[in-house]
Tab-separated table of C-alpha atoms in Angstrom:
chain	number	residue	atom	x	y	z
B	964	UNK	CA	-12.839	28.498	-17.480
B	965	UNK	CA	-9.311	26.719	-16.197
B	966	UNK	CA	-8.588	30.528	-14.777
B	967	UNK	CA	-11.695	30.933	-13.363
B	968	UNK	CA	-11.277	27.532	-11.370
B	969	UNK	CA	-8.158	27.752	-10.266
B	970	UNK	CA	-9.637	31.607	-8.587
B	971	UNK	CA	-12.043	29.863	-7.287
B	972	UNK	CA	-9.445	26.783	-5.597
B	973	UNK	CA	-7.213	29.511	-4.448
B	974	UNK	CA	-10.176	31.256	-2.820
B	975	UNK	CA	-11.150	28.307	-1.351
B	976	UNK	CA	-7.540	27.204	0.304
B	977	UNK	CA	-6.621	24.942	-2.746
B	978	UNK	CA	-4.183	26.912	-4.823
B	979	UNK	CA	-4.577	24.959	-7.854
B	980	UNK	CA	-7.824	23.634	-9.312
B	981	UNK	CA	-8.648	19.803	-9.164
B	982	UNK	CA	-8.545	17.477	-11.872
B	983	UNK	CA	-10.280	14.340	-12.470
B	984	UNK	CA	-7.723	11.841	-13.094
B	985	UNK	CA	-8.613	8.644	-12.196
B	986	UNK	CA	-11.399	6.049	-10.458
B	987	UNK	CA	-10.673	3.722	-7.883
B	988	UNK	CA	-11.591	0.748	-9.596
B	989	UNK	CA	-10.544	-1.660	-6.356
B	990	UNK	CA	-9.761	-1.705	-2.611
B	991	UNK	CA	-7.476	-3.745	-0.927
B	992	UNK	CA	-6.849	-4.665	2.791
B	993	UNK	CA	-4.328	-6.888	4.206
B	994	UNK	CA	-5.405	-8.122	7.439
B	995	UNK	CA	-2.143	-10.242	8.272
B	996	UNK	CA	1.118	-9.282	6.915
B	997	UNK	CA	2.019	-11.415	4.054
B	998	UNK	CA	-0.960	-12.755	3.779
B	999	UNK	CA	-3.791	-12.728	1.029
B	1000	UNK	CA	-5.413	-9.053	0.147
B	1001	UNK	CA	-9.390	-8.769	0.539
B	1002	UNK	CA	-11.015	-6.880	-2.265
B	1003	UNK	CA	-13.928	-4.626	-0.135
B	1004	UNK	CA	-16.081	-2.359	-1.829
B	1005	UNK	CA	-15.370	0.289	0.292
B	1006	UNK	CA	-12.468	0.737	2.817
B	1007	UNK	CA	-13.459	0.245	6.678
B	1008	UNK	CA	-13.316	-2.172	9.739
B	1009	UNK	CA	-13.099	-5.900	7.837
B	1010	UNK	CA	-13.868	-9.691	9.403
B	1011	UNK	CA	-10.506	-11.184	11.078
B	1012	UNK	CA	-11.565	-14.447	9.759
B	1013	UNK	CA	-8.123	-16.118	8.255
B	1014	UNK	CA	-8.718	-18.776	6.061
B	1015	UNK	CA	-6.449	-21.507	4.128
B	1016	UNK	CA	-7.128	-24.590	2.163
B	1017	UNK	CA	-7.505	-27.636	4.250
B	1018	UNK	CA	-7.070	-25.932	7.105
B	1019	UNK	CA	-10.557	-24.395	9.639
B	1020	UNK	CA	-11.140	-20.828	9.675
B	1021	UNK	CA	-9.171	-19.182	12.315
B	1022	UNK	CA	-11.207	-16.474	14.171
B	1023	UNK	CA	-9.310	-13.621	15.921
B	1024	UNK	CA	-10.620	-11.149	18.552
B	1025	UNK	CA	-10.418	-8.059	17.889
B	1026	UNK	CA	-10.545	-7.061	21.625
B	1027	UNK	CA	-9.455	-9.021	24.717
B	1028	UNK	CA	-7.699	-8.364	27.806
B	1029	UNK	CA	-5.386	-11.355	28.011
B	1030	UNK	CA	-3.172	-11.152	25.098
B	1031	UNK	CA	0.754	-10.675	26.319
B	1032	UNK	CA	3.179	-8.897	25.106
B	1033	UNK	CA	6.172	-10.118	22.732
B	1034	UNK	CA	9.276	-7.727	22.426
B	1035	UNK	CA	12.126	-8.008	19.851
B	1036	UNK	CA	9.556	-8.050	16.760
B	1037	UNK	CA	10.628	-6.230	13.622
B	1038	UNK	CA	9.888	-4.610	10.185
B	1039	UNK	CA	13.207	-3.168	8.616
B	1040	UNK	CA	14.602	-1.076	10.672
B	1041	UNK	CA	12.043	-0.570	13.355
B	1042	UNK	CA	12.049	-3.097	16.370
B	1043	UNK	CA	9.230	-3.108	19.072
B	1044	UNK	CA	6.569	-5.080	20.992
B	1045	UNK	CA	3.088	-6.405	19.841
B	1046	UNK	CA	0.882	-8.109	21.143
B	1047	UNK	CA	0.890	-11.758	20.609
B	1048	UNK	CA	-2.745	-13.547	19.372
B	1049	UNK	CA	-2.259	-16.668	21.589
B	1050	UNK	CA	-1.722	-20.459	21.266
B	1051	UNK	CA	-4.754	-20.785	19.014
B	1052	UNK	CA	-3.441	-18.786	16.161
B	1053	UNK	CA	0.058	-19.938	16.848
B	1054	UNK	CA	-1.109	-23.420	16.440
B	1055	UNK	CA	-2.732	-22.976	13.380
B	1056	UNK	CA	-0.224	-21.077	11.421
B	1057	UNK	CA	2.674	-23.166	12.704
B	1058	UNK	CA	0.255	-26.029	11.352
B	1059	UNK	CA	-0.445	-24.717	7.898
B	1060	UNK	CA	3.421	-23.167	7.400
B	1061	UNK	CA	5.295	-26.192	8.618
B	1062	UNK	CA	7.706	-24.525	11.072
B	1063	UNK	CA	6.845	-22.901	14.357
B	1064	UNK	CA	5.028	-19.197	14.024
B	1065	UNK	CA	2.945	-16.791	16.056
B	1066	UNK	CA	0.455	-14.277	15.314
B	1067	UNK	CA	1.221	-10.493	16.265
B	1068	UNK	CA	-0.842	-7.344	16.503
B	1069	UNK	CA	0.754	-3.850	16.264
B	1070	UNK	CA	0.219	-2.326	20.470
B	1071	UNK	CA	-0.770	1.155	19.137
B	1072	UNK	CA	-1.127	2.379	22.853
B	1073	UNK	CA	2.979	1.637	23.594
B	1074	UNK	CA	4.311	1.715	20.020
B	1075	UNK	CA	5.308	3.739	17.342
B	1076	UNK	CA	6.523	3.185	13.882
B	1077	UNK	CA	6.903	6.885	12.319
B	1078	UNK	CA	7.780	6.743	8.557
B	1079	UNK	CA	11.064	8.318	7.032
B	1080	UNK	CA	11.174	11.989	7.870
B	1081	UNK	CA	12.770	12.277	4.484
B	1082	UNK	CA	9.639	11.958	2.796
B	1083	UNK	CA	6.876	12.570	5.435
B	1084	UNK	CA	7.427	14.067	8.561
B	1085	UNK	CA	5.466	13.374	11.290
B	1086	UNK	CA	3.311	9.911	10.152
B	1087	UNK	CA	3.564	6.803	11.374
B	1088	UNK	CA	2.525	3.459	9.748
B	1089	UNK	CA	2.068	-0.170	11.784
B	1090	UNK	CA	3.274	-3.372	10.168
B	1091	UNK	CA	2.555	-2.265	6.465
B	1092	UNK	CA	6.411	-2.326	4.180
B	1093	UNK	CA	7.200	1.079	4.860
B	1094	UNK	CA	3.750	3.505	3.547
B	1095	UNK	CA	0.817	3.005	4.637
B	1096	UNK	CA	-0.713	3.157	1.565
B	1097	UNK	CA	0.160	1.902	-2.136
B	1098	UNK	CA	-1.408	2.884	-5.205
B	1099	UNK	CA	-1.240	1.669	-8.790
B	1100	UNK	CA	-2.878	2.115	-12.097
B	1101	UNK	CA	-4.817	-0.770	-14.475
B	1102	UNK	CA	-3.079	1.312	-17.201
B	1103	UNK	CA	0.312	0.989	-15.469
B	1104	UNK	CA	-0.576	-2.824	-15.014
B	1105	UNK	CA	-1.437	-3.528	-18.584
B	1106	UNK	CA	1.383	-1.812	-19.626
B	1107	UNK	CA	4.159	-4.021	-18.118
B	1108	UNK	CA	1.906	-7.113	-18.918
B	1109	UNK	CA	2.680	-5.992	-21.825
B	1110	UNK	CA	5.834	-7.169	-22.136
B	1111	UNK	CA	5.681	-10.056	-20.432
B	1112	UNK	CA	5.439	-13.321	-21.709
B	1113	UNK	CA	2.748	-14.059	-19.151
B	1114	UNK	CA	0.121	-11.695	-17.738
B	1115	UNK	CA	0.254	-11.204	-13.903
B	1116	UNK	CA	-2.727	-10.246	-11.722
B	1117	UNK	CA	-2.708	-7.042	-9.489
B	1118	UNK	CA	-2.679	-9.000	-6.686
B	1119	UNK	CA	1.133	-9.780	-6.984
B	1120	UNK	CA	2.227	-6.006	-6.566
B	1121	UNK	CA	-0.372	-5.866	-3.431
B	1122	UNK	CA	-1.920	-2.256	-3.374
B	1123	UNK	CA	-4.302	-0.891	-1.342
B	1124	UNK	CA	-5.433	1.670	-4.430
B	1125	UNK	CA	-6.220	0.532	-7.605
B	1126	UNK	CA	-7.362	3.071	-10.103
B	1127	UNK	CA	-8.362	2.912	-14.009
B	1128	UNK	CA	-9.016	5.763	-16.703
B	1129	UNK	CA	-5.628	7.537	-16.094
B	1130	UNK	CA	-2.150	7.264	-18.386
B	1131	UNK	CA	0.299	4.650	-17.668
B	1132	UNK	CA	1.880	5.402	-14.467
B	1133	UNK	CA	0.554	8.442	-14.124
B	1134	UNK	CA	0.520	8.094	-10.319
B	1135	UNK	CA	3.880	8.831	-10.476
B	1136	UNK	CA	3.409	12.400	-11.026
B	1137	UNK	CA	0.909	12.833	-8.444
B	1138	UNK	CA	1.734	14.653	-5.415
B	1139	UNK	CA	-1.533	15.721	-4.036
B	1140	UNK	CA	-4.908	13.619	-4.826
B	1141	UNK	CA	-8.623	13.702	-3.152
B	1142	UNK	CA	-10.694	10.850	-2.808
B	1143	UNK	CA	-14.084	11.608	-1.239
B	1144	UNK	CA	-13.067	14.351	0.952
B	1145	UNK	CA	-9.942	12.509	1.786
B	1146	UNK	CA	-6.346	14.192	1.308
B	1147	UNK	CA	-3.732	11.809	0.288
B	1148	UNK	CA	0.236	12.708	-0.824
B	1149	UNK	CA	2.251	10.707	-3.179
B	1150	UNK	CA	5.536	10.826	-1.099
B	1151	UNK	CA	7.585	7.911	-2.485
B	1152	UNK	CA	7.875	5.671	-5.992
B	1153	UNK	CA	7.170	2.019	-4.398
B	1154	UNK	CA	10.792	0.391	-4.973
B	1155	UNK	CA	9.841	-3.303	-5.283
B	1156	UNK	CA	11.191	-6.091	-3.554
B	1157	UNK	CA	11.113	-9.780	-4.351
B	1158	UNK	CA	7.784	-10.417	-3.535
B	1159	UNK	CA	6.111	-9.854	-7.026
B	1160	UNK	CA	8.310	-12.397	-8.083
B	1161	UNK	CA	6.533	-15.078	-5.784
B	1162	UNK	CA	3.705	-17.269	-8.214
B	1163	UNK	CA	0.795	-16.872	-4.974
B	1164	UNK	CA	-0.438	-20.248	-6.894
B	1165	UNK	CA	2.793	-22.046	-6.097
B	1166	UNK	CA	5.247	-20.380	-3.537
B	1167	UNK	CA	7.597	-20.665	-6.537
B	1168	UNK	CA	9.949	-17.257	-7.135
B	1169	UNK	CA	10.505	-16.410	-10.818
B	1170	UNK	CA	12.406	-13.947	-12.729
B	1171	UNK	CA	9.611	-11.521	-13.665
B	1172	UNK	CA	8.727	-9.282	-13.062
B	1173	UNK	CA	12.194	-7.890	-11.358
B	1174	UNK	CA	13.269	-8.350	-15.048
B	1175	UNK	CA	11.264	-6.810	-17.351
B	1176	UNK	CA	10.836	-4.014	-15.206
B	1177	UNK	CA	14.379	-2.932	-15.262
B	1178	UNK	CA	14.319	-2.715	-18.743
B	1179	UNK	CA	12.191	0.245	-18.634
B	1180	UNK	CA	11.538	1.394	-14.667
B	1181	UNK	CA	15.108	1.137	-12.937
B	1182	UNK	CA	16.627	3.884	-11.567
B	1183	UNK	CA	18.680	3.969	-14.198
B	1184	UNK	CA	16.493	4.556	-16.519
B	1185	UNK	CA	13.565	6.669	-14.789
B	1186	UNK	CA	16.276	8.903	-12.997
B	1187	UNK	CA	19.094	9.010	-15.887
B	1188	UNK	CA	21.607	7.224	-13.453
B	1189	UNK	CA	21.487	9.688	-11.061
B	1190	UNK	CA	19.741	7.788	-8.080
B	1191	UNK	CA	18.368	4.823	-6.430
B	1192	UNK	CA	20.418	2.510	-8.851
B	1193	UNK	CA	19.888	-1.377	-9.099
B	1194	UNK	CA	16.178	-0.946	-8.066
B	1195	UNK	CA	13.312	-0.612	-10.083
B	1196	UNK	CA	9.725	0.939	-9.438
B	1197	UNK	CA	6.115	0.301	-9.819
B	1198	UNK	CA	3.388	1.986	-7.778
B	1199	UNK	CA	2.998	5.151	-5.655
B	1200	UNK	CA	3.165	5.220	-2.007
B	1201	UNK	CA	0.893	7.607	-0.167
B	1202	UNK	CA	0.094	8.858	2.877
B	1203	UNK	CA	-3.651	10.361	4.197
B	1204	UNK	CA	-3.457	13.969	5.520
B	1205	UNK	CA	-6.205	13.350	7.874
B	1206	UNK	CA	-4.720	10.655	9.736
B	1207	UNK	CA	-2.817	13.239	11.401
B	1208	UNK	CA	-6.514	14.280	13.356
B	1209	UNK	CA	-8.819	11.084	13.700
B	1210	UNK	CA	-11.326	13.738	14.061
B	1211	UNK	CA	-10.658	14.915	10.337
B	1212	UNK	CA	-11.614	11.207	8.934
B	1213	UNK	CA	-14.246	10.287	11.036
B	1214	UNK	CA	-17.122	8.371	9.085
B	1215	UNK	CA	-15.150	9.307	6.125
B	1216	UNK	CA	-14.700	5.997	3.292
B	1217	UNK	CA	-13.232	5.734	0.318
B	1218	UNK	CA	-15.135	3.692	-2.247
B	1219	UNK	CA	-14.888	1.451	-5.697
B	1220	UNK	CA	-15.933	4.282	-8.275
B	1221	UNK	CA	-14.809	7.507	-6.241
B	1222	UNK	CA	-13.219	9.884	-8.681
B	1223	UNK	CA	-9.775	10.147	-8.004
B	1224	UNK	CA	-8.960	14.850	-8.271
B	1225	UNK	CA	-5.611	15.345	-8.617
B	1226	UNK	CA	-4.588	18.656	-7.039
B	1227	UNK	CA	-0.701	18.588	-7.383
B	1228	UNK	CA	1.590	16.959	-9.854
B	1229	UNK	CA	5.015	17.184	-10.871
B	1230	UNK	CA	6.285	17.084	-14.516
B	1231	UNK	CA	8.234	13.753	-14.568
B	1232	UNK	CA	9.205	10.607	-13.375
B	1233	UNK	CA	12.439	12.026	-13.363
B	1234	UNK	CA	11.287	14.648	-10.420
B	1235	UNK	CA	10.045	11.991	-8.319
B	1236	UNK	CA	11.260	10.942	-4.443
B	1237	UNK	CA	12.389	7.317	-4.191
């Protein structure tokens, strides 16, 4: 049966036949850099409504002709221009933060922000880390919690993909994945920063979970010393074939309870690009 589906993949333009691995479990969007994630049941086009305690909801137009534009504004490496929300949003996050702030949108017409050619040539991403996608596993999750002393909600690791029913960090190994008709390609191991150490309760950084993780997810360890040494990894970063041709995804969503088909994989951690 394997043989005869894997005939029937090639036949088809596949190669190799398609597993299921996983379910997407949750969705995430991040509206605002830095800010709070919104669990959606399936991914599209979301509210702009930004909301904080003690503070009124701050509405932002999607569309409108008078916003200027703001040079010098960074991520990394890449330096640009965006368009800047106006004195409204300025006032209110420079309100609720306690130090003078403005609100920027990506200018997609003037701007681009291509992603490392070393891993994917030929994307782009907008004001997302570095990928814009991130995917991680409930199995990967539990497993570090774990070790931990305390238990720490998905939401500090900030994915976009969260999937259940597979092995612990199985994404890892996956290279090429379907989700509803959707091509996606595991191109880097998400090398994490400081931000999971930030309590989202209290602003306060701690020590985990930078420090359990390098006891079993450093470079180190994953890649036997070989590379990316004194970080450690937890997630999968992907990129969506189809973004290349808007055409491709139009009216195309990915939803809480697709099946996740894995379609490439490699054999180890060890194998992977960070």
């Amino acid at each position: 049966m394997e043989k005869a589906t894997a005939l029937l993949g090639s036949l088809f333009g596949r190669g190799v036949a398609e597993q299921d691995a996983a379910k997407v479990k949750e969705l995430f969007v991040y509206p605002i850099k830095g800010c709070r994630g919104i669990s959606v049941p399936f991914a599209c086009v979301s509210p702009t409504a930004v909301k904080a305690p003690d503070m009124y909801p701050l509405q932002i137009p999607l569309f409108q002709d008078t916003f200027q534009r703001i040079d010098n504004i960074s991520v990394w490496e890449w330096c640009g221009s965006a368009f800047d929300q106006g004195e409204n949003a300025a006032n209110w996050f420079s309100t609720y933060l306690g130090k003078p702030s403005r609100l920027v949108r990506f200018d997609t017409e003037s701007e681009v922000r291509p992603i490392d050619e070393n891993y994917a040539r030929g994307y782009k991403t907008m004001f997302s880390d570095e990928y814009p996608f991130l995917m991680i596993s409930q199995s990967s999750l539990d497993t570090l919690n774990k070790h931990l002393t305390e238990s720490l909600p998905i939401n500090r690791f900030r994915p976009n993909i969260f999937v259940e029913g597979c092995e612990p960090f199985a994404e890892d190994l996956w290279q090429t994945l379907r989700i509803n008709g959707l091509t996606f390609h595991g191109v880097k191991l998400c090398a994490r920063c400081k931000v999971p150490t930030l309590n989202q309760e209290t602003g306060i950084a701690e020590k985990e979970p930078t420090e359990t993780l390098s006891k079993f997810r450093s470079g180190e360890i994953l890649f036997s010393g070989k590379k990316a040494r004194g970080k450690v990894f937890f997630g999968q970063n992907l990129i969506c074939e189809e973004s290349l041709n808007p055409k491709a995804c139009l009216g195309k969503v990915i939803r809480v309870g697709d099946m996740v088909h894995v379609v490439k994989k490699i054999n180890s951690s060890a194998e992977a690009a960070t």
